[in-house]
């Protein structure tokens, strides 16, 4: 599977809490990273460059990077979306991007996976309000479990895309 994957990093570098996430995503596809603090325009440009402007790909958001992943899924026809929320609620940074992202969840139709720690509060809302027919919510306690769940979410999508090409 050689999917085009955009990893949107959170402010706390949440993927560092999950050793092996970046390597696993690199094995699953062509990986690009966008650091936390990037605005919506930068995320859209990075996604358009990665997919060649007309292609489709996958967005994986970690922590505050979920904001950009959700906004991308609202603007582009993604093949898949994964939001990983390490921490209580994942909300760091300016409040208005979260407000926009959370109030437009109806626009998300891509297959979505929402992972959060057991003490989390935001993931259930994202799961509940996203309009995707294919959506999944799971809690995780360990990084290895989270990484495997993300790869399982991407595997059928990547396989279908490789057959279509």
CSV table of N, CA, C and O in Angstrom, one decimal, residues 5-107:
chain,number,residue,atom,x,y,z
A,5,UNK,N,0.0,10.2,2.6
A,5,UNK,CA,-0.4,10.4,3.9
A,5,UNK,C,0.2,11.7,4.4
A,5,UNK,O,1.4,12.0,4.3
A,6,UNK,N,-0.7,12.6,4.9
A,6,UNK,CA,-0.2,13.9,5.5
A,6,UNK,C,-0.4,13.7,7.0
A,6,UNK,O,-1.5,13.6,7.5
A,7,UNK,N,0.7,13.8,7.8
A,7,UNK,CA,0.7,13.7,9.2
A,7,UNK,C,0.7,15.2,9.8
A,7,UNK,O,1.6,15.9,9.5
A,8,UNK,N,-0.3,15.5,10.5
A,8,UNK,CA,-0.5,16.9,11.0
A,8,UNK,C,-0.1,16.8,12.5
A,8,UNK,O,-0.9,16.2,13.3
A,9,UNK,N,1.0,17.4,12.9
A,9,UNK,CA,1.5,17.3,14.2
A,9,UNK,C,0.8,18.2,15.2
A,9,UNK,O,0.4,19.3,14.8
A,10,UNK,N,0.7,17.8,16.4
A,10,UNK,CA,0.1,18.6,17.5
A,10,UNK,C,1.2,19.5,18.1
A,10,UNK,O,2.4,19.3,17.9
A,11,UNK,N,0.8,20.4,18.9
A,11,UNK,CA,1.7,21.3,19.6
A,11,UNK,C,2.6,20.6,20.6
A,11,UNK,O,3.8,20.9,20.7
A,12,UNK,N,2.1,19.5,21.2
A,12,UNK,CA,2.9,18.8,22.1
A,12,UNK,C,3.7,17.7,21.4
A,12,UNK,O,4.2,16.8,22.1
A,13,UNK,N,3.8,17.8,20.1
A,13,UNK,CA,4.5,16.7,19.3
A,13,UNK,C,4.0,15.4,19.8
A,13,UNK,O,4.7,14.5,20.1
A,14,UNK,N,2.6,15.2,19.8
A,14,UNK,CA,2.0,14.0,20.3
A,14,UNK,C,2.5,12.7,19.7
A,14,UNK,O,2.5,11.7,20.3
A,15,UNK,N,2.9,12.8,18.4
A,15,UNK,CA,3.4,11.6,17.8
A,15,UNK,C,4.7,11.1,18.5
A,15,UNK,O,5.1,9.9,18.4
A,16,UNK,N,5.4,12.0,19.2
A,16,UNK,CA,6.6,11.5,20.0
A,16,UNK,C,6.1,10.6,21.2
A,16,UNK,O,6.9,9.9,21.7
A,17,UNK,N,4.9,10.8,21.6
A,17,UNK,CA,4.4,10.0,22.7
A,17,UNK,C,4.0,8.6,22.2
A,17,UNK,O,3.8,7.7,22.9
A,18,UNK,N,4.0,8.5,20.9
A,18,UNK,CA,3.7,7.2,20.2
A,18,UNK,C,4.9,6.8,19.4
A,18,UNK,O,4.9,6.9,18.1
A,19,UNK,N,6.0,6.3,20.0
A,19,UNK,CA,7.2,5.9,19.2
A,19,UNK,C,6.8,4.9,18.2
A,19,UNK,O,6.1,3.9,18.5
A,20,UNK,N,7.2,5.1,17.0
A,20,UNK,CA,6.9,4.2,15.9
A,20,UNK,C,5.8,4.7,15.0
A,20,UNK,O,5.6,4.1,13.9
A,21,UNK,N,5.1,5.7,15.4
A,21,UNK,CA,4.0,6.2,14.5
A,21,UNK,C,4.5,6.7,13.2
A,21,UNK,O,4.0,6.2,12.1
A,22,UNK,N,5.5,7.5,13.2
A,22,UNK,CA,6.0,8.1,11.9
A,22,UNK,C,6.5,7.0,11.1
A,22,UNK,O,6.2,6.9,9.9
A,23,UNK,N,7.3,6.0,11.6
A,23,UNK,CA,7.9,4.9,10.9
A,23,UNK,C,6.8,4.0,10.3
A,23,UNK,O,6.9,3.6,9.1
A,24,UNK,N,5.8,3.7,11.0
A,24,UNK,CA,4.7,2.9,10.6
A,24,UNK,C,3.9,3.6,9.4
A,24,UNK,O,3.6,2.9,8.4
A,25,UNK,N,3.7,4.9,9.5
A,25,UNK,CA,3.0,5.6,8.4
A,25,UNK,C,3.9,5.7,7.2
A,25,UNK,O,3.4,5.6,6.1
A,26,UNK,N,5.2,5.8,7.4
A,26,UNK,CA,6.1,5.8,6.2
A,26,UNK,C,6.1,4.5,5.5
A,26,UNK,O,6.2,4.5,4.3
A,27,UNK,N,6.0,3.4,6.2
A,27,UNK,CA,5.9,2.1,5.6
A,27,UNK,C,4.5,1.9,4.8
A,27,UNK,O,4.5,1.2,3.9
A,28,UNK,N,3.5,2.6,5.4
A,28,UNK,CA,2.2,2.5,4.8
A,28,UNK,C,2.0,3.3,3.5
A,28,UNK,O,1.2,3.0,2.6
A,29,UNK,N,2.8,4.4,3.4
A,29,UNK,CA,2.6,5.2,2.2
A,29,UNK,C,3.7,6.3,2.2
A,29,UNK,O,4.7,6.3,2.9
A,30,UNK,N,3.5,7.2,1.2
A,30,UNK,CA,4.3,8.4,1.1
A,30,UNK,C,3.9,9.4,2.1
A,30,UNK,O,2.9,10.0,2.0
A,31,UNK,N,4.8,9.6,3.1
A,31,UNK,CA,4.4,10.5,4.2
A,31,UNK,C,5.0,11.9,4.1
A,31,UNK,O,6.1,12.1,3.8
A,32,UNK,N,4.1,12.8,4.4
A,32,UNK,CA,4.6,14.2,4.6
A,32,UNK,C,4.1,14.7,5.9
A,32,UNK,O,3.1,14.3,6.4
A,33,UNK,N,4.9,15.6,6.6
A,33,UNK,CA,4.5,16.1,7.9
A,33,UNK,C,4.3,17.6,7.8
A,33,UNK,O,5.0,18.3,7.0
A,34,UNK,N,3.4,18.0,8.6
A,34,UNK,CA,3.1,19.5,8.7
A,34,UNK,C,3.2,19.8,10.2
A,34,UNK,O,2.4,19.1,11.0
A,35,UNK,N,4.0,20.7,10.6
A,35,UNK,CA,4.2,20.9,12.1
A,35,UNK,C,3.0,21.7,12.6
A,35,UNK,O,2.3,22.4,11.9
A,36,UNK,N,2.8,21.6,13.9
A,36,UNK,CA,1.8,22.4,14.6
A,36,UNK,C,2.0,23.9,14.4
A,36,UNK,O,3.1,24.3,14.2
A,37,UNK,N,1.0,24.6,14.5
A,37,UNK,CA,1.1,26.0,14.3
A,37,UNK,C,0.8,26.5,12.8
A,37,UNK,O,0.7,27.6,12.6
A,38,UNK,N,0.8,25.5,11.9
A,38,UNK,CA,0.5,25.8,10.5
A,38,UNK,C,-1.0,26.3,10.5
A,38,UNK,O,-1.8,25.7,11.1
A,39,UNK,N,-1.2,27.3,9.6
A,39,UNK,CA,-2.6,27.7,9.5
A,39,UNK,C,-3.3,26.9,8.5
A,39,UNK,O,-2.7,26.0,7.8
A,40,UNK,N,-4.6,27.1,8.3
A,40,UNK,CA,-5.4,26.3,7.5
A,40,UNK,C,-5.0,26.4,6.0
A,40,UNK,O,-4.9,25.4,5.3
A,41,UNK,N,-4.5,27.6,5.6
A,41,UNK,CA,-4.0,27.7,4.2
A,41,UNK,C,-2.8,26.9,4.0
A,41,UNK,O,-2.7,26.2,2.9
A,42,UNK,N,-1.9,26.8,4.9
A,42,UNK,CA,-0.7,26.0,4.8
A,42,UNK,C,-1.0,24.5,4.7
A,42,UNK,O,-0.4,23.8,4.0
A,43,UNK,N,-2.0,24.1,5.6
A,43,UNK,CA,-2.4,22.7,5.5
A,43,UNK,C,-3.0,22.3,4.2
A,43,UNK,O,-2.8,21.3,3.6
A,44,UNK,N,-3.9,23.2,3.6
A,44,UNK,CA,-4.5,23.0,2.3
A,44,UNK,C,-3.4,22.9,1.2
A,44,UNK,O,-3.5,22.1,0.3
A,45,UNK,N,-2.5,23.8,1.3
A,45,UNK,CA,-1.4,23.8,0.3
A,45,UNK,C,-0.6,22.6,0.4
A,45,UNK,O,-0.2,22.0,-0.7
A,46,UNK,N,-0.2,22.1,1.6
A,46,UNK,CA,0.6,20.9,1.8
A,46,UNK,C,-0.2,19.7,1.2
A,46,UNK,O,0.4,18.8,0.6
A,47,UNK,N,-1.5,19.6,1.5
A,47,UNK,CA,-2.3,18.5,1.0
A,47,UNK,C,-2.4,18.5,-0.5
A,47,UNK,O,-2.2,17.5,-1.2
A,48,UNK,N,-2.6,19.7,-1.1
A,48,UNK,CA,-2.7,19.8,-2.6
A,48,UNK,C,-1.4,19.5,-3.2
A,48,UNK,O,-1.4,18.8,-4.3
A,49,UNK,N,-0.3,19.9,-2.7
A,49,UNK,CA,1.0,19.6,-3.2
A,49,UNK,C,1.3,18.1,-3.1
A,49,UNK,O,1.7,17.4,-4.1
A,50,UNK,N,0.9,17.5,-2.0
A,50,UNK,CA,1.1,16.1,-1.8
A,50,UNK,C,0.3,15.2,-2.8
A,50,UNK,O,0.8,14.2,-3.3
A,51,UNK,N,-0.9,15.6,-3.0
A,51,UNK,CA,-1.8,14.8,-3.9
A,51,UNK,C,-1.7,15.2,-5.4
A,51,UNK,O,-2.4,14.7,-6.2
A,52,UNK,N,-0.9,16.2,-5.7
A,52,UNK,CA,-0.8,16.7,-7.0
A,52,UNK,C,-2.0,17.5,-7.5
A,52,UNK,O,-2.2,17.7,-8.6
A,53,UNK,N,-2.7,18.1,-6.5
A,53,UNK,CA,-3.8,19.0,-6.8
A,53,UNK,C,-5.1,18.3,-7.2
A,53,UNK,O,-6.2,18.8,-7.1
A,54,UNK,N,-5.0,17.1,-7.8
A,54,UNK,CA,-6.2,16.4,-8.2
A,54,UNK,C,-6.4,15.0,-7.6
A,54,UNK,O,-7.4,14.4,-7.7
A,55,UNK,N,-5.4,14.6,-6.9
A,55,UNK,CA,-5.4,13.2,-6.3
A,55,UNK,C,-6.1,13.3,-4.9
A,55,UNK,O,-6.6,14.3,-4.5
A,56,UNK,N,-6.1,12.1,-4.3
A,56,UNK,CA,-6.7,12.0,-3.0
A,56,UNK,C,-5.7,11.4,-2.0
A,56,UNK,O,-4.7,10.7,-2.5
A,57,UNK,N,-5.8,11.6,-0.8
A,57,UNK,CA,-4.9,11.0,0.2
A,57,UNK,C,-5.5,10.9,1.6
A,57,UNK,O,-6.8,11.0,1.7
A,58,UNK,N,-4.7,10.7,2.5
A,58,UNK,CA,-5.1,10.5,3.9
A,58,UNK,C,-4.6,11.6,4.8
A,58,UNK,O,-3.4,12.0,4.6
A,59,UNK,N,-5.3,12.0,5.8
A,59,UNK,CA,-4.9,12.9,6.8
A,59,UNK,C,-4.9,12.2,8.1
A,59,UNK,O,-5.9,11.6,8.5
A,60,UNK,N,-3.8,12.3,8.9
A,60,UNK,CA,-3.7,11.8,10.2
A,60,UNK,C,-3.3,13.0,11.1
A,60,UNK,O,-2.3,13.6,11.0
A,61,UNK,N,-4.2,13.4,12.0
A,61,UNK,CA,-4.0,14.5,12.9
A,61,UNK,C,-3.7,13.9,14.3
A,61,UNK,O,-4.4,13.0,14.8
A,62,UNK,N,-2.7,14.5,15.0
A,62,UNK,CA,-2.4,14.2,16.3
A,62,UNK,C,-2.5,15.4,17.2
A,62,UNK,O,-2.0,16.4,17.0
A,63,UNK,N,-3.3,15.2,18.3
A,63,UNK,CA,-3.6,16.4,19.2
A,63,UNK,C,-4.2,17.5,18.5
A,63,UNK,O,-5.2,17.4,17.8
A,64,UNK,N,-3.6,18.7,18.6
A,64,UNK,CA,-4.1,19.9,18.0
A,64,UNK,C,-4.0,19.8,16.5
A,64,UNK,O,-4.7,20.5,15.7
A,65,UNK,N,-3.2,18.9,15.9
A,65,UNK,CA,-3.2,18.6,14.5
A,65,UNK,C,-4.5,18.1,14.0
A,65,UNK,O,-4.7,18.1,12.8
A,66,UNK,N,-5.3,17.6,14.9
A,66,UNK,CA,-6.7,17.1,14.5
A,66,UNK,C,-7.5,18.2,13.9
A,66,UNK,O,-8.3,18.0,13.1
A,67,UNK,N,-7.3,19.5,14.4
A,67,UNK,CA,-8.0,20.6,13.9
A,67,UNK,C,-7.8,20.7,12.4
A,67,UNK,O,-8.7,20.8,11.6
A,68,UNK,N,-6.5,20.7,12.0
A,68,UNK,CA,-6.2,20.8,10.5
A,68,UNK,C,-6.7,19.6,9.8
A,68,UNK,O,-7.2,19.7,8.6
A,69,UNK,N,-6.6,18.4,10.4
A,69,UNK,CA,-7.1,17.2,9.7
A,69,UNK,C,-8.6,17.3,9.5
A,69,UNK,O,-9.1,17.0,8.4
A,70,UNK,N,-9.3,17.8,10.5
A,70,UNK,CA,-10.8,17.9,10.4
A,70,UNK,C,-11.1,18.9,9.3
A,70,UNK,O,-12.1,18.8,8.5
A,71,UNK,N,-10.4,20.1,9.3
A,71,UNK,CA,-10.7,21.1,8.3
A,71,UNK,C,-10.4,20.6,6.9
A,71,UNK,O,-11.1,21.0,6.0
A,72,UNK,N,-9.3,19.8,6.7
A,72,UNK,CA,-9.0,19.3,5.4
A,72,UNK,C,-10.1,18.4,5.0
A,72,UNK,O,-10.5,18.4,3.8
A,73,UNK,N,-10.6,17.5,5.9
A,73,UNK,CA,-11.7,16.6,5.5
A,73,UNK,C,-13.0,17.3,5.2
A,73,UNK,O,-13.8,16.8,4.5
A,74,UNK,N,-13.2,18.5,5.7
A,74,UNK,CA,-14.3,19.3,5.4
A,74,UNK,C,-14.2,20.0,4.0
A,74,UNK,O,-15.2,20.3,3.4
A,75,UNK,N,-13.0,20.1,3.5
A,75,UNK,CA,-12.7,20.9,2.3
A,75,UNK,C,-12.3,20.0,1.1
A,75,UNK,O,-12.5,20.4,0.0
A,76,UNK,N,-11.8,18.8,1.4
A,76,UNK,CA,-11.3,17.9,0.3
A,76,UNK,C,-11.9,16.5,0.4
A,76,UNK,O,-12.3,16.1,1.5
A,77,UNK,N,-12.0,15.8,-0.7
A,77,UNK,CA,-12.6,14.4,-0.6
A,77,UNK,C,-11.4,13.5,-0.2
A,77,UNK,O,-10.8,12.8,-1.1
A,78,UNK,N,-11.1,13.4,1.1
A,78,UNK,CA,-10.1,12.5,1.5
A,78,UNK,C,-10.4,11.0,1.4
A,78,UNK,O,-11.6,10.7,1.4
A,79,UNK,N,-9.4,10.2,1.2
A,79,UNK,CA,-9.7,8.7,1.2
A,79,UNK,C,-9.9,8.3,2.6
A,79,UNK,O,-10.7,7.3,2.8
A,80,UNK,N,-9.3,8.9,3.6
A,80,UNK,CA,-9.5,8.5,5.0
A,80,UNK,C,-9.0,9.6,5.9
A,80,UNK,O,-8.1,10.4,5.5
A,81,UNK,N,-9.5,9.6,7.2
A,81,UNK,CA,-9.1,10.5,8.2
A,81,UNK,C,-8.9,9.8,9.5
A,81,UNK,O,-9.7,8.9,9.8
A,82,UNK,N,-7.8,10.1,10.2
A,82,UNK,CA,-7.6,9.6,11.5
A,82,UNK,C,-7.3,10.7,12.5
A,82,UNK,O,-6.4,11.5,12.2
A,83,UNK,N,-8.0,10.8,13.6
A,83,UNK,CA,-7.7,11.8,14.6
A,83,UNK,C,-7.3,11.1,15.9
A,83,UNK,O,-8.0,10.2,16.4
A,84,UNK,N,-6.1,11.4,16.3
A,84,UNK,CA,-5.6,10.8,17.5
A,84,UNK,C,-5.4,11.9,18.6
A,84,UNK,O,-4.7,12.8,18.4
A,85,UNK,N,-6.2,11.7,19.7
A,85,UNK,CA,-6.2,12.7,20.7
A,85,UNK,C,-5.6,12.2,22.0
A,85,UNK,O,-6.2,11.7,22.9
A,86,UNK,N,-4.2,12.4,22.1
A,86,UNK,CA,-3.6,12.1,23.4
A,86,UNK,C,-3.8,13.2,24.4
A,86,UNK,O,-3.6,14.3,24.0
A,87,UNK,N,-4.3,12.9,25.5
A,87,UNK,CA,-4.5,13.9,26.5
A,87,UNK,C,-6.0,14.1,26.8
A,87,UNK,O,-6.9,13.4,26.2
A,88,UNK,N,-6.3,15.0,27.7
A,88,UNK,CA,-7.7,15.2,28.1
A,88,UNK,C,-8.7,15.6,27.0
A,88,UNK,O,-9.7,15.0,26.9
A,89,UNK,N,-8.3,16.6,26.2
A,89,UNK,CA,-9.2,17.0,25.2
A,89,UNK,C,-8.5,17.4,23.9
A,89,UNK,O,-9.2,17.7,22.9
A,90,UNK,N,-7.2,17.5,23.9
A,90,UNK,CA,-6.5,17.8,22.6
A,90,UNK,C,-6.6,19.2,22.2
A,90,UNK,O,-6.1,19.6,21.2
A,91,UNK,N,-7.3,20.1,23.0
A,91,UNK,CA,-7.5,21.5,22.5
A,91,UNK,C,-6.5,22.4,23.1
A,91,UNK,O,-6.5,22.8,24.2
A,92,UNK,N,-5.5,22.7,22.2
A,92,UNK,CA,-4.5,23.6,22.5
A,92,UNK,C,-4.4,24.6,21.3
A,92,UNK,O,-4.9,24.3,20.2
A,93,UNK,N,-3.9,25.7,21.5
A,93,UNK,CA,-3.8,26.7,20.4
A,93,UNK,C,-5.1,27.6,20.5
A,93,UNK,O,-5.8,27.6,21.4
A,94,UNK,N,-5.2,28.4,19.4
A,94,UNK,CA,-6.4,29.3,19.3
A,94,UNK,C,-7.7,28.6,19.3
A,94,UNK,O,-7.8,27.5,18.7
A,95,UNK,N,-8.7,29.1,20.1
A,95,UNK,CA,-10.0,28.4,20.1
A,95,UNK,C,-10.8,28.5,18.9
A,95,UNK,O,-11.6,27.6,18.6
A,96,UNK,N,-10.7,29.5,18.0
A,96,UNK,CA,-11.6,29.6,16.9
A,96,UNK,C,-11.4,28.5,15.9
A,96,UNK,O,-12.4,28.0,15.3
A,97,UNK,N,-10.2,28.0,15.6
A,97,UNK,CA,-10.1,26.9,14.6
A,97,UNK,C,-10.8,25.6,15.2
A,97,UNK,O,-11.5,24.9,14.4
A,98,UNK,N,-10.7,25.4,16.5
A,98,UNK,CA,-11.5,24.3,17.0
A,98,UNK,C,-13.0,24.5,16.9
A,98,UNK,O,-13.7,23.6,16.5
A,99,UNK,N,-13.4,25.7,17.1
A,99,UNK,CA,-14.9,26.0,17.0
A,99,UNK,C,-15.3,25.8,15.5
A,99,UNK,O,-16.4,25.2,15.3
A,100,UNK,N,-14.6,26.3,14.6
A,100,UNK,CA,-14.9,26.0,13.2
A,100,UNK,C,-14.9,24.6,12.8
A,100,UNK,O,-15.9,24.0,12.2
A,101,UNK,N,-13.9,23.9,13.2
A,101,UNK,CA,-13.8,22.4,12.9
A,101,UNK,C,-14.9,21.6,13.6
A,101,UNK,O,-15.5,20.8,12.9
A,102,UNK,N,-15.3,21.9,14.8
A,102,UNK,CA,-16.3,21.2,15.5
A,102,UNK,C,-17.7,21.5,15.1
A,102,UNK,O,-18.6,20.7,15.2
A,103,UNK,N,-17.9,22.7,14.5
A,103,UNK,CA,-19.2,23.1,14.1
A,103,UNK,C,-19.5,22.8,12.6
A,103,UNK,O,-20.6,23.0,12.1
A,104,UNK,N,-18.5,22.2,12.0
A,104,UNK,CA,-18.7,21.8,10.6
A,104,UNK,C,-18.5,20.3,10.4
A,104,UNK,O,-18.1,19.9,9.3
A,105,UNK,N,-18.6,19.5,11.4
A,105,UNK,CA,-18.3,18.1,11.3
A,105,UNK,C,-19.3,17.4,10.4
A,105,UNK,O,-19.0,16.3,9.8
A,106,UNK,N,-20.5,18.0,10.1
A,106,UNK,CA,-21.4,17.4,9.2
A,106,UNK,C,-20.8,17.3,7.8
A,106,UNK,O,-21.3,16.5,7.0
A,107,UNK,N,-19.8,18.1,7.5
A,107,UNK,CA,-19.2,18.1,6.1
A,107,UNK,C,-18.2,16.9,5.9
A,107,UNK,O,-17.7,16.7,4.8
